[in-house]
Amino acid sequence: MVTIKDVANMAGVSVATVSRVINETGYVHADTRKKVESAVQQLNFKPNEVARSLYKRKSRLIGLLLPDITNPYFPQLARGVEDRMQENDFRLIFGNSDENKQKEMDYIQTFIQNNVVGVISSTNYPDTDTYLKLKIPVVFLDRTLGDSPSVYSDGREGGRLAAQEMLARGSKRITIMQGPAHIRPAQDRFQGAIEVLEESGLPYHIIRTSSFSFHDAESSAKELFHKYAGTDGIIASNDIAATAVLHEALRLGLKVPDEVQIIGFDDIPLSRLLSPSLSTIRQPSYEMGREAANLLIQLIEQTNVANKNIQFPVQFVERDTTRKVD
Amino acid sequence: MVTIKDVANMAGVSVATVSRVINETGYVHADTRKKVESAVQQLNFKPNEVARSLYKRKSRLIGLLLPDITNPYFPQLARGVEDRMQENDFRLIFGNSDENKQKEMDYIQTFIQNNVVGVISSTNYPDTDTYLKLKIPVVFLDRTLGDSPSVYSDGREGGRLAAQEMLARGSKRITIMQGPAHIRPAQDRFQGAIEVLEESGLPYHIIRTSSFSFHDAESSAKELFHKYAGTDGIIASNDIAATAVLHEALRLGLKVPDEVQIIGFDDIPLSRLLSPSLSTIRQPSYEMGREAANLLIQLIEQTNVANKNIQFPVQFVERDTTRKVD
DNA sequence: TTGTAGGCGTTATCAC
DNA sequence: GTGATAACGCCTACAA
């Protein structure tokens, strides 16, 4: 390993001087600078981030905590975060929490032990001590808590939208899939949809699901048609659930969207490639990831941040699992 | 921040002793141990990984480089890696390379600057100097190079399988999608399929695709049916391409699998939820990720590693985009 | 069995 | 302008 000392030796100066030139801090004569730069080049010297981190008590590392990268919604978020962080030379320590508090706390712990300068977390437990006592900035992604920095989308409005569009397209016996109880955004959507359906006065059913996994999506879909065979409109808890529902509906020989309409949530990339393509409530996940990263960077660099709570609008994406209206 | 010094003070011993108990190295009296442990508890002391890393010149960090986490094949791999690493208390610094050599090299560079103890990389450039000169173990994932440690699946056999199954089910005018030229596994599959088709003596067509993105998948699918309208069997370069092809086929009113059969590659989680569900060549991606992590851990811990080149078998998953045979 | 002290690679303070 | 040097928090000879 080539150290600052090696560079200093080769350039015939002290380590202090080398440090000055690589950090562009303090005065240094043009000639010496040249000598140093040349030595840096020849030796291909790259400063040891660990030593830097130790001295400065801060690294260029960011902790990113997501429930499960295997859920197609999250890669978009992750990618948005990464791209933005990359631009400012921050690196990501990444972990899956499985919505498990303990796992999450353990990760936060090791983030700290590694001197990360900020955390982006998609957590169900934002009001835990661990977060509240953190001395570094945290941005909650896809989750909120009071006026803590956060980036999220308007789940409730999304739920409302889904229900409205479904009603506007003539479904009369709607079934709503209620996502996992401990996942806030899932409940927001659910509430939004319920609100609109209550206002409408029409009957509706509810199917509870306990996770966002592929496996559970399939069984929930089966359960749904088994219990509520007469349903003519399904508001799914996310696009995976919707895909499973669509799959099951077609398997049962139902016509989509003529006999059953389906609306998903998220707009994951595959949704438009389904057949029929999936109508859904879109969250701009990539942009949300980017924005979360952006917000965190501002927080880290102590820039004045006008708005620490960034809500993204959701949007109905009309495709082929819903009927057309004039 | 609470340091080892604080613990030492509270316990009334020297830092050396504290170090000994937390690392379980060297002798320490039962009583002193108790005092120290109690102090550690009360102060909630967690050793600073950065300081450790600096001294020992190695961290508990692993670099993970994937082309694009947004491609549904990779989250599985990533998850497998993470789960295994987690078990041994390793953390992941994660980056997307976009199959871009420069980006990749930059990442490797910062991995080193952060004292990572190993790298798992899904690269198209395993024979680059940067990799060859690395002084830490590297495991190539989904890629190979000579006898460098690697975990991959048998792409060529996968391609052969796809072609064989398609022929066995009666397709006579097959079109093969050739994945991106610079991506090795894509070419292996392609070659395998070509081999079998050549042996069969039947005519076939080729569609070249330049990326694995969702967007390109759609346009390739359109191009395919435009150019080779009479095709009755499509071997897609991966499941996304297959999904796009299926989508387009149905849009054109073709009966799947009666008029056109489709076989994908990878078996991403959504494939079984498509309608009709997608027949595909399965790679056990989660297991591959785990195994790569496992191999890397062995390499790091200098265990004798029997086999550094782990090839996973692929497997035809029969679903509904192919016809049934007796 | 325990403590002292030097060093890991870097930065920043303070003389010169 | 430049160079010693003391930190940063931890680990490990070596001495006691």
XYZ file of C-alpha atoms (C1' of nucleotides) in Angstrom:
684
model
C 0.000 0.000 0.000
C 1.309 3.386 -0.935
C 0.881 6.007 1.754
C 1.184 9.733 2.004
C 4.619 9.116 3.452
C 5.816 7.430 0.284
C 4.612 10.365 -1.708
C 6.343 12.761 0.642
C 9.622 10.865 0.318
C 9.501 10.737 -3.417
C 8.627 14.409 -3.697
C 11.217 15.336 -1.102
C 8.744 17.161 1.095
C 6.907 16.476 4.332
C 3.640 14.639 4.661
C 2.035 17.892 5.733
C 2.772 19.413 2.392
C 1.447 16.435 0.531
C -1.706 16.615 2.576
C -2.030 20.261 1.674
C -1.873 19.664 -1.999
C -4.215 16.715 -2.150
C -6.748 18.544 -0.028
C -6.133 21.925 -1.583
C -5.854 23.431 1.838
C -3.290 26.049 2.812
C -0.523 27.572 0.788
C 1.934 25.600 -1.226
C 4.433 26.827 -3.773
C 3.643 26.090 -7.396
C 6.889 24.183 -7.836
C 6.403 21.982 -4.790
C 2.851 21.335 -5.845
C 4.109 20.093 -9.147
C 6.621 17.790 -7.525
C 3.974 16.385 -5.245
C 1.442 15.917 -7.978
C 3.974 14.120 -10.064
C 4.801 11.782 -7.191
C 1.127 11.146 -6.587
C 0.781 10.239 -10.235
C 3.780 7.961 -10.397
C 2.935 6.104 -7.248
C -0.757 6.120 -8.069
C -1.441 7.287 -4.576
C -5.000 7.223 -3.291
C -5.603 8.468 0.231
C -6.732 5.862 2.699
C -10.332 6.687 3.475
C -10.206 4.774 6.707
C -7.433 6.908 8.147
C -9.239 10.013 7.007
C -12.438 8.792 8.500
C -10.767 8.085 11.811
C -9.214 11.481 12.078
C -12.147 13.504 10.861
C -14.678 11.319 12.581
C -16.671 11.141 9.450
C -16.521 9.096 6.321
C -17.934 9.298 2.837
C -20.253 6.452 3.662
C -24.034 6.487 3.804
C -26.199 3.802 5.309
C -29.135 2.625 3.241
C -31.746 0.455 4.868
C -34.532 -1.057 2.810
C -37.084 -3.703 3.780
C -36.274 -6.098 0.979
C -34.480 -5.395 -2.246
C -36.217 -8.420 -3.662
C -39.506 -6.580 -3.663
C -39.595 -4.941 -7.112
C -40.535 -1.594 -5.714
C -37.260 -1.061 -3.906
C -34.625 -1.460 -6.584
C -35.917 1.735 -8.140
C -35.573 3.598 -4.891
C -32.145 2.147 -4.298
C -31.007 3.090 -7.738
C -32.209 6.650 -7.317
C -30.335 6.919 -4.067
C -27.195 5.421 -5.496
C -27.104 7.600 -8.557
C -27.438 10.783 -6.567
C -24.937 9.713 -3.936
C -22.484 8.693 -6.587
C -22.516 12.211 -7.962
C -21.205 13.518 -4.651
C -18.747 10.689 -4.102
C -20.663 9.058 -1.321
C -20.739 5.304 -1.041
C -23.541 3.153 0.230
C -23.532 0.522 2.915
C -26.628 -1.401 2.150
C -28.851 -3.641 4.211
C -32.183 -5.422 4.043
C -34.228 -5.126 7.197
C -37.110 -7.470 6.398
C -39.254 -4.989 8.315
C -37.611 -6.510 11.347
C -36.863 -4.064 14.089
C -33.976 -5.957 15.574
C -32.241 -6.436 12.266
C -32.737 -2.788 11.554
C -31.272 -1.649 14.838
C -28.284 -3.912 14.329
C -27.664 -2.348 10.976
C -27.951 1.165 12.300
C -25.471 0.149 14.955
C -22.882 -1.006 12.478
C -23.519 2.023 10.311
C -22.465 4.136 13.244
C -19.478 1.961 13.999
C -18.389 2.622 10.452
C -18.704 6.371 10.797
C -21.399 6.803 8.204
C -22.352 10.448 7.813
C -25.997 9.877 7.112
C -28.715 7.286 6.852
C -31.586 6.728 4.505
C -34.102 4.359 5.910
C -37.375 2.919 4.846
C -38.450 1.882 8.288
C -41.631 1.097 10.139
C -40.110 2.284 13.357
C -39.018 5.856 12.762
C -39.880 6.819 16.306
C -37.480 4.376 17.883
C -34.888 5.666 20.280
C -32.157 4.552 17.963
C -33.332 6.974 15.307
C -34.257 9.789 17.640
C -30.862 9.733 19.304
C -28.829 9.464 16.139
C -26.362 12.291 15.852
C -26.194 12.103 12.102
C -28.898 13.113 9.652
C -31.509 10.546 8.727
C -33.937 10.715 5.863
C -36.961 8.490 6.031
C -37.813 7.135 2.659
C -41.303 5.988 1.826
C -42.128 6.649 5.479
C -42.697 9.751 7.598
C -42.511 10.918 11.172
C -43.513 14.368 12.317
C -41.204 16.876 10.745
C -38.228 14.564 10.519
C -36.683 14.742 7.075
C -38.570 12.423 4.817
C -39.449 11.639 1.262
C -42.649 9.848 0.526
C -45.626 9.841 -1.722
C -49.208 10.620 -0.983
C -50.479 7.163 -0.161
C -53.851 8.272 1.049
C -54.490 10.225 -2.097
C -53.299 7.206 -4.040
C -55.884 5.071 -2.328
C -58.551 7.663 -3.011
C -57.547 7.879 -6.626
C -57.678 4.142 -7.064
C -61.156 3.966 -5.608
C -62.395 6.946 -7.588
C -61.130 5.641 -10.875
C -62.606 2.276 -10.169
C -65.978 3.746 -9.355
C -65.861 6.044 -12.345
C -65.384 2.953 -14.470
C -68.417 1.259 -13.102
C -67.318 -1.332 -10.557
C -70.028 -1.886 -7.961
C -68.741 -4.689 -5.758
C -65.213 -3.697 -5.042
C -62.695 -5.624 -2.989
C -59.818 -3.836 -1.359
C -56.650 -5.606 -0.421
C -55.311 -4.319 2.826
C -51.549 -4.542 2.940
C -49.552 -5.563 6.011
C -50.802 -3.816 9.115
C -47.419 -2.617 10.301
C -46.498 -0.982 7.036
C -47.626 2.579 7.124
C -47.841 3.384 3.416
C -49.937 0.272 2.899
C -52.399 1.473 5.489
C -52.511 4.973 4.062
C -53.520 3.650 0.687
C -56.054 1.439 2.290
C -57.573 4.278 4.279
C -57.768 6.480 1.237
C -59.611 3.850 -0.711
C -61.960 3.118 2.188
C -62.842 6.786 2.501
C -63.978 7.039 -1.056
C -65.868 3.780 -0.962
C -67.651 4.808 2.218
C -68.669 8.071 0.605
C -69.997 6.163 -2.349
C -72.311 4.124 -0.212
C -71.551 1.008 -2.208
C -70.752 -2.280 -0.529
C -67.190 -3.464 -0.544
C -65.035 -6.222 0.821
C -61.638 -6.358 2.393
C -58.914 -8.935 2.073
C -56.096 -8.718 4.561
C -52.602 -9.673 3.544
C -49.743 -10.124 5.900
C -46.778 -9.419 3.678
C -45.700 -8.097 0.319
C -44.043 -11.315 -0.727
C -44.711 -13.052 -4.009
C -45.849 -16.149 -2.262
C -48.444 -14.449 -0.107
C -49.645 -12.465 -3.089
C -50.615 -15.680 -4.812
C -52.497 -17.139 -1.905
C -54.246 -13.866 -1.168
C -55.401 -13.712 -4.742
C -56.840 -17.185 -4.517
C -58.493 -16.420 -1.228
C -59.983 -13.286 -2.677
C -61.813 -14.955 -5.520
C -62.806 -17.802 -3.313
C -64.395 -15.601 -0.691
C -65.753 -12.866 -2.902
C -66.448 -14.530 -6.175
C -68.817 -11.809 -7.272
C -66.353 -8.975 -6.975
C -66.048 -6.776 -10.057
C -63.205 -4.507 -9.061
C -60.059 -5.054 -7.058
C -57.852 -2.437 -5.528
C -54.639 -4.248 -4.837
C -52.147 -3.304 -2.166
C -49.342 -3.102 -4.679
C -48.436 -4.194 -8.163
C -47.287 -7.612 -7.143
C -50.556 -8.330 -5.431
C -52.302 -6.933 -8.495
C -50.302 -9.170 -10.774
C -51.244 -12.185 -8.717
C -54.876 -11.129 -8.781
C -54.787 -10.655 -12.514
C -53.198 -14.028 -12.928
C -55.840 -15.694 -10.818
C -58.687 -13.835 -12.489
C -57.595 -14.979 -15.921
C -57.051 -18.469 -14.659
C -60.633 -18.509 -13.474
C -61.726 -17.411 -16.896
C -62.802 -13.946 -15.851
C -62.625 -11.182 -18.432
C -60.343 -8.345 -17.444
C -61.344 -5.541 -17.433
C -64.871 -6.338 -18.586
C -65.914 -8.467 -15.664
C -63.277 -7.455 -13.159
C -61.199 -4.345 -13.075
C -57.873 -4.292 -11.287
C -55.796 -1.397 -10.076
C -52.361 -1.850 -8.610
C -50.051 0.425 -6.714
C -46.441 1.514 -7.352
C -46.071 1.107 -11.081
C -43.131 -1.208 -11.056
C -41.413 -1.570 -14.422
C -43.022 -4.877 -15.259
C -46.563 -3.612 -14.856
C -46.768 -2.201 -18.330
C -45.555 -5.480 -19.771
C -48.293 -7.559 -18.262
C -51.113 -8.750 -20.462
C -53.398 -6.992 -20.146
C -51.083 -4.250 -18.947
C -51.757 -3.160 -15.435
C -53.561 0.024 -14.521
C -51.984 1.340 -11.384
C -51.269 4.231 -9.090
C -47.807 5.384 -9.878
C -45.245 6.444 -7.348
C -42.142 7.985 -8.889
C -39.819 5.693 -7.012
C -36.576 6.462 -8.802
C -37.111 10.165 -8.316
C -38.020 9.606 -4.707
C -34.767 7.788 -4.155
C -32.816 10.550 -5.799
C -34.604 13.179 -3.817
C -33.996 11.383 -0.550
C -30.312 11.261 -1.375
C -30.365 14.876 -2.342
C -32.035 15.887 0.877
C -29.576 13.875 2.917
C -26.650 15.462 1.139
C -27.974 18.891 1.955
C -28.444 17.906 5.555
C -24.915 16.553 5.714
C -23.427 19.602 4.135
C -25.453 21.810 6.402
C -26.989 23.681 3.561
C -30.120 25.485 4.566
C -32.862 23.122 3.679
C -36.104 24.814 2.859
C -38.284 21.760 2.959
C -37.417 18.662 4.855
C -40.633 16.867 4.135
C -40.964 16.093 0.512
C -44.175 14.571 -0.622
C -44.432 13.308 -4.151
C -47.749 13.234 -5.933
C -49.143 9.951 -7.110
C -50.849 9.467 -10.387
C -53.315 7.114 -11.957
C -51.733 5.297 -14.860
C -54.482 4.092 -17.092
C -53.723 0.849 -18.836
C -55.697 -2.211 -19.712
C -56.972 -3.719 -16.492
C -59.491 -0.909 -16.232
C -62.236 0.013 -18.662
C -62.115 3.150 -20.735
C -64.281 6.161 -19.990
C -65.099 8.997 -22.327
C -18.810 8.888 21.341
C -17.795 6.401 23.963
C -14.350 4.948 23.449
C -12.344 2.139 24.848
C -10.719 4.684 27.092
C -13.991 5.557 28.738
C -14.599 1.916 29.418
C -11.113 1.531 30.833
C -11.617 4.483 33.167
C -14.934 3.264 34.404
C -13.650 -0.237 34.967
C -10.469 1.052 36.566
C -8.206 -0.830 34.189
C -6.081 -0.028 31.166
C -7.315 0.083 27.593
C -5.228 -2.972 26.853
C -7.248 -5.002 29.280
C -10.488 -3.774 27.840
C -9.272 -4.675 24.404
C -8.415 -8.109 25.654
C -11.838 -8.809 26.982
C -13.793 -7.491 24.019
C -11.607 -9.419 21.626
C -11.256 -12.464 23.843
C -7.531 -12.425 23.308
C -4.955 -13.076 26.017
C -5.446 -13.721 29.695
C -7.644 -11.668 31.916
C -8.793 -12.387 35.423
C -12.396 -13.372 35.875
C -13.010 -10.460 38.218
C -11.509 -7.860 35.926
C -13.430 -9.316 33.060
C -16.610 -8.831 34.983
C -15.766 -5.227 35.789
C -14.982 -4.514 32.174
C -18.053 -6.216 30.850
C -20.175 -4.285 33.241
C -18.616 -1.014 32.119
C -19.128 -1.978 28.493
C -22.768 -2.610 29.267
C -23.367 0.567 31.178
C -21.680 2.775 28.639
C -23.107 0.796 25.758
C -19.688 0.718 24.225
C -19.301 -0.455 20.643
C -15.800 -0.562 19.221
C -15.112 1.878 16.435
C -14.766 -0.225 13.321
C -12.828 2.488 11.574
C -10.060 2.521 14.125
C -9.939 -1.233 14.056
C -9.843 -1.232 10.337
C -7.004 1.244 10.261
C -4.883 -0.717 12.648
C -5.540 -4.133 11.242
C -5.575 -2.947 7.679
C -8.749 -4.780 7.089
C -12.378 -4.106 7.720
C -15.568 -6.102 7.909
C -16.670 -4.604 4.623
C -17.254 -6.333 1.340
C -17.629 -4.630 -2.007
C -20.544 -5.750 -4.137
C -20.672 -4.666 -7.735
C -23.702 -5.430 -9.855
C -24.618 -4.145 -13.304
C -27.983 -2.740 -12.362
C -30.084 -3.570 -9.358
C -33.078 -2.393 -11.333
C -32.848 -5.439 -13.539
C -35.063 -7.976 -11.751
C -32.480 -10.687 -11.972
C -30.030 -8.969 -9.661
C -32.003 -8.310 -6.508
C -32.094 -12.061 -5.942
C -28.356 -12.317 -6.254
C -27.860 -9.318 -4.023
C -30.166 -10.726 -1.425
C -28.366 -14.039 -1.415
C -25.072 -12.290 -0.938
C -26.391 -10.081 1.795
C -27.989 -12.853 3.763
C -24.842 -14.926 3.796
C -22.580 -12.001 4.591
C -24.853 -10.904 7.362
C -24.399 -14.257 9.035
C -20.694 -13.605 9.356
C -21.058 -9.970 10.309
C -19.797 -8.590 7.050
C -21.328 -5.459 5.606
C -21.790 -4.581 1.988
C -20.700 -1.517 0.095
C -22.880 -1.666 -2.913
C -22.582 -0.169 -6.376
C -24.215 -0.344 -9.788
C -21.767 -0.488 -12.646
C -24.123 -0.183 -15.598
C -21.753 -2.577 -17.334
C -19.511 0.456 -17.600
C -15.854 -0.262 -17.161
C -14.881 3.136 -15.880
C -17.625 3.224 -13.296
C -16.622 -0.217 -12.216
C -12.972 0.636 -11.817
C -13.888 3.715 -9.815
C -15.913 1.603 -7.493
C -13.184 -0.945 -7.053
C -10.876 1.918 -6.261
C -13.043 3.255 -3.486
C -13.621 -0.255 -2.196
C -9.902 -0.488 -1.670
C -9.661 2.926 -0.112
C -12.205 1.706 2.375
C -10.228 -1.388 3.230
C -12.803 -3.884 2.042
C -11.613 -7.428 2.599
C -13.194 -8.901 -0.470
C -15.166 -8.145 -3.581
C -18.022 -9.832 -5.347
C -18.402 -8.603 -8.847
C -20.646 -9.316 -11.748
C -18.374 -7.803 -14.329
C -17.795 -8.034 -18.040
C -14.156 -7.222 -17.545
C -12.783 -9.821 -15.176
C -9.451 -9.819 -16.934
C -8.759 -6.166 -16.303
C -5.577 -5.211 -14.530
C -7.567 -3.789 -11.678
C -8.940 -7.210 -10.870
C -5.798 -9.143 -11.601
C -3.739 -6.953 -9.316
C -6.179 -6.865 -6.467
C -4.619 -8.105 -3.281
C -7.909 -9.125 -1.782
C -10.066 -12.044 -2.836
C -12.566 -11.495 -5.589
C -15.438 -13.723 -6.540
C -16.940 -13.274 -9.957
C -20.644 -13.715 -9.869
C -22.600 -14.699 -12.938
C -19.287 -14.408 -14.807
C -16.125 -16.479 -15.068
C -12.466 -16.147 -15.853
C -10.052 -19.032 -15.993
C -9.780 -20.523 -12.566
C -10.475 -17.310 -10.700
C -13.046 -17.917 -8.011
C -16.452 -17.652 -9.548
C -20.058 -18.639 -9.223
C -22.154 -18.912 -12.305
C -24.678 -21.068 -14.019
C -24.367 -23.125 -17.106
C -25.538 -20.647 -19.690
C -24.642 -22.729 -22.678
C -26.560 -25.681 -21.346
C -29.406 -23.297 -20.611
C -29.462 -22.211 -24.207
C -29.357 -25.801 -25.352
C -32.177 -26.737 -23.044
C -34.336 -23.905 -24.245
C -33.843 -24.902 -27.863
C -34.376 -28.582 -27.161
C -37.584 -28.032 -25.241
C -38.854 -25.742 -27.910
C -38.124 -28.264 -30.630
C -39.585 -31.086 -28.605
C -42.782 -29.066 -28.436
C -42.994 -28.649 -32.136
C -41.814 -25.158 -33.031
C -40.380 -25.094 -36.545
C -39.540 -21.483 -37.242
C -37.756 -20.371 -34.133
C -36.411 -16.922 -33.427
C -33.599 -16.461 -30.966
C -32.990 -13.221 -29.206
C -29.328 -12.541 -28.866
C -28.596 -10.536 -25.749
C -26.043 -7.753 -25.517
C -22.789 -8.701 -27.204
C -20.530 -7.674 -24.328
C -22.390 -9.696 -21.755
C -20.863 -13.092 -21.551
C -23.727 -15.117 -20.044
C -26.047 -13.737 -22.698
C -23.738 -15.001 -25.396
C -23.345 -18.385 -23.781
C -27.064 -18.926 -23.799
C -27.223 -17.775 -27.343
C -24.484 -20.127 -28.446
C -26.092 -23.045 -26.720
C -29.374 -22.426 -28.454
C -27.695 -21.950 -31.802
C -25.865 -25.251 -31.468
C -29.041 -27.200 -30.989
C -30.860 -25.407 -33.751
C -28.003 -25.994 -36.133
C -28.042 -29.662 -35.308
C -31.760 -29.759 -35.945
C -31.328 -28.447 -39.444
C -34.366 -26.233 -39.061
C -34.301 -22.611 -40.160
C -34.163 -19.963 -37.480
C -33.871 -16.234 -37.085
C -31.909 -13.985 -34.830
C -32.865 -10.712 -33.231
C -30.063 -8.733 -31.691
C -30.694 -6.665 -28.607
C -28.313 -4.144 -27.198
C -29.299 -4.087 -23.564
C -31.367 -5.795 -20.905
C -33.451 -2.732 -20.181
C -37.217 -2.744 -20.078
C -37.408 -0.161 -22.759
C -35.260 -2.049 -25.243
C -37.133 -5.227 -24.472
C -40.304 -3.646 -25.729
C -38.873 -2.368 -28.956
C -37.040 -5.607 -29.633
C -40.288 -7.481 -29.210
C -42.011 -5.249 -31.717
C -39.146 -5.549 -34.129
C -39.210 -9.294 -33.786
C -42.799 -9.762 -34.838
C -42.438 -7.155 -37.506
C -39.471 -8.814 -39.134
C -40.349 -12.429 -38.539
C -44.104 -12.514 -38.436
C -44.213 -16.227 -39.137
C -42.149 -17.263 -36.160
C -43.693 -19.943 -33.970
C -41.195 -20.132 -31.161
C -39.115 -17.527 -29.405
C -36.126 -18.101 -27.207
C -35.760 -14.872 -25.314
C -32.522 -13.563 -23.889
C -34.035 -13.276 -20.437
C -37.366 -13.134 -18.689
C -37.863 -9.455 -19.245
C -37.380 -9.829 -22.953
C -39.700 -12.821 -22.826
C -42.323 -10.824 -20.979
C -42.159 -8.116 -23.592
C -42.431 -10.707 -26.336
C -45.397 -12.313 -24.677
C -47.038 -8.958 -24.299
C -46.525 -8.120 -27.922
C -47.653 -11.538 -29.111
C -50.921 -11.265 -27.240
C -51.379 -7.717 -28.443
C -51.081 -8.990 -31.993
C -53.727 -11.552 -31.261
C -51.415 -14.536 -31.414
C -52.291 -17.552 -29.341
C -49.658 -18.485 -26.795
C -48.522 -21.234 -26.699
C -50.597 -22.639 -29.547
C -49.282 -20.385 -32.280
C -46.143 -19.144 -30.646
C -44.190 -20.677 -27.840
C -41.970 -18.548 -25.654
C -39.160 -19.513 -23.350
C -37.434 -17.026 -21.114
C -34.269 -17.163 -19.076
C -33.592 -16.573 -15.364
C -36.933 -17.320 -13.770
C -37.403 -14.036 -12.028
C -40.127 -14.080 -9.380
C -42.724 -12.417 -11.559
C -42.485 -14.968 -14.332
C -44.849 -17.390 -12.732
C -47.386 -14.639 -12.223
C -47.612 -13.710 -15.859
C -50.623 -14.818 -17.849
C -49.973 -17.209 -19.314
C -47.206 -17.959 -16.867
C -43.786 -17.990 -18.427
C -41.861 -21.133 -19.256
C -38.241 -20.391 -18.659
C -34.769 -21.631 -17.933
C -34.216 -21.203 -14.263
C -31.029 -20.003 -12.676
C -31.040 -20.335 -8.896
C -30.038 -16.729 -8.395
C -30.576 -16.443 -4.673
C -28.536 -19.555 -4.057
C -25.872 -18.296 -6.411
C -25.611 -15.098 -4.431
C -25.348 -17.005 -1.200
C -22.764 -19.324 -2.606
C -20.670 -16.460 -3.923
C -20.719 -14.916 -0.485
C -19.863 -18.223 1.054
C -16.944 -18.739 -1.258
C -15.641 -15.264 -0.608
C -15.859 -15.775 3.128
C -13.812 -18.942 2.829
C -11.253 -17.142 0.740
C -11.066 -14.319 3.250
C -10.712 -16.651 6.158
C -8.110 -18.636 4.288
C -9.974 -21.830 4.687
C -8.898 -24.415 2.217
C -11.297 -24.085 -0.589
C -11.881 -27.244 -2.484
C -13.635 -25.780 -5.439
C -13.276 -22.187 -6.469
C -15.368 -22.471 -9.576
C -18.911 -23.226 -8.744
C -21.226 -23.881 -11.588
C -24.911 -24.144 -10.892
C -27.121 -26.252 -13.089
C -29.961 -24.635 -14.939
C -33.332 -26.149 -15.316
C -36.290 -25.927 -17.627
C -39.335 -24.670 -15.779
C -42.366 -25.738 -17.677
C -45.225 -23.324 -17.442
C -47.820 -22.056 -19.864
C -46.007 -20.356 -22.693
C -44.946 -23.737 -24.008
C -47.144 -26.594 -25.119
C -47.442 -29.814 -23.163
C -45.819 -33.032 -24.292
C -46.643 -36.502 -23.138
C -2.484 -11.153 34.788
C -2.011 -6.291 33.625
C -0.087 -1.780 31.919
C 2.904 1.140 28.808
C 3.765 2.678 24.516
C 4.118 2.641 19.607
C 1.855 2.470 15.367
C -2.076 2.050 11.652
C -2.517 6.679 7.589
C -4.295 11.009 7.671
C -5.181 15.895 9.029
C -4.465 20.201 11.358
C -2.042 23.133 14.657
C 1.796 25.621 15.469
C 6.259 26.884 14.993
C 9.895 28.278 11.923
C 5.591 28.192 2.408
C 6.947 24.323 4.882
C 7.848 20.826 8.489
C 7.333 18.599 13.103
C 3.992 16.578 15.740
C -0.079 15.522 18.233
C -4.228 13.688 17.622
C -8.337 10.153 15.747
C -9.662 5.002 18.490
C -7.948 0.719 18.557
C -4.662 -3.281 18.929
C -0.517 -5.723 20.252
C 4.419 -6.354 21.509
C 6.803 -6.045 25.373
C 7.726 -5.110 30.035
C 6.464 -5.514 34.595
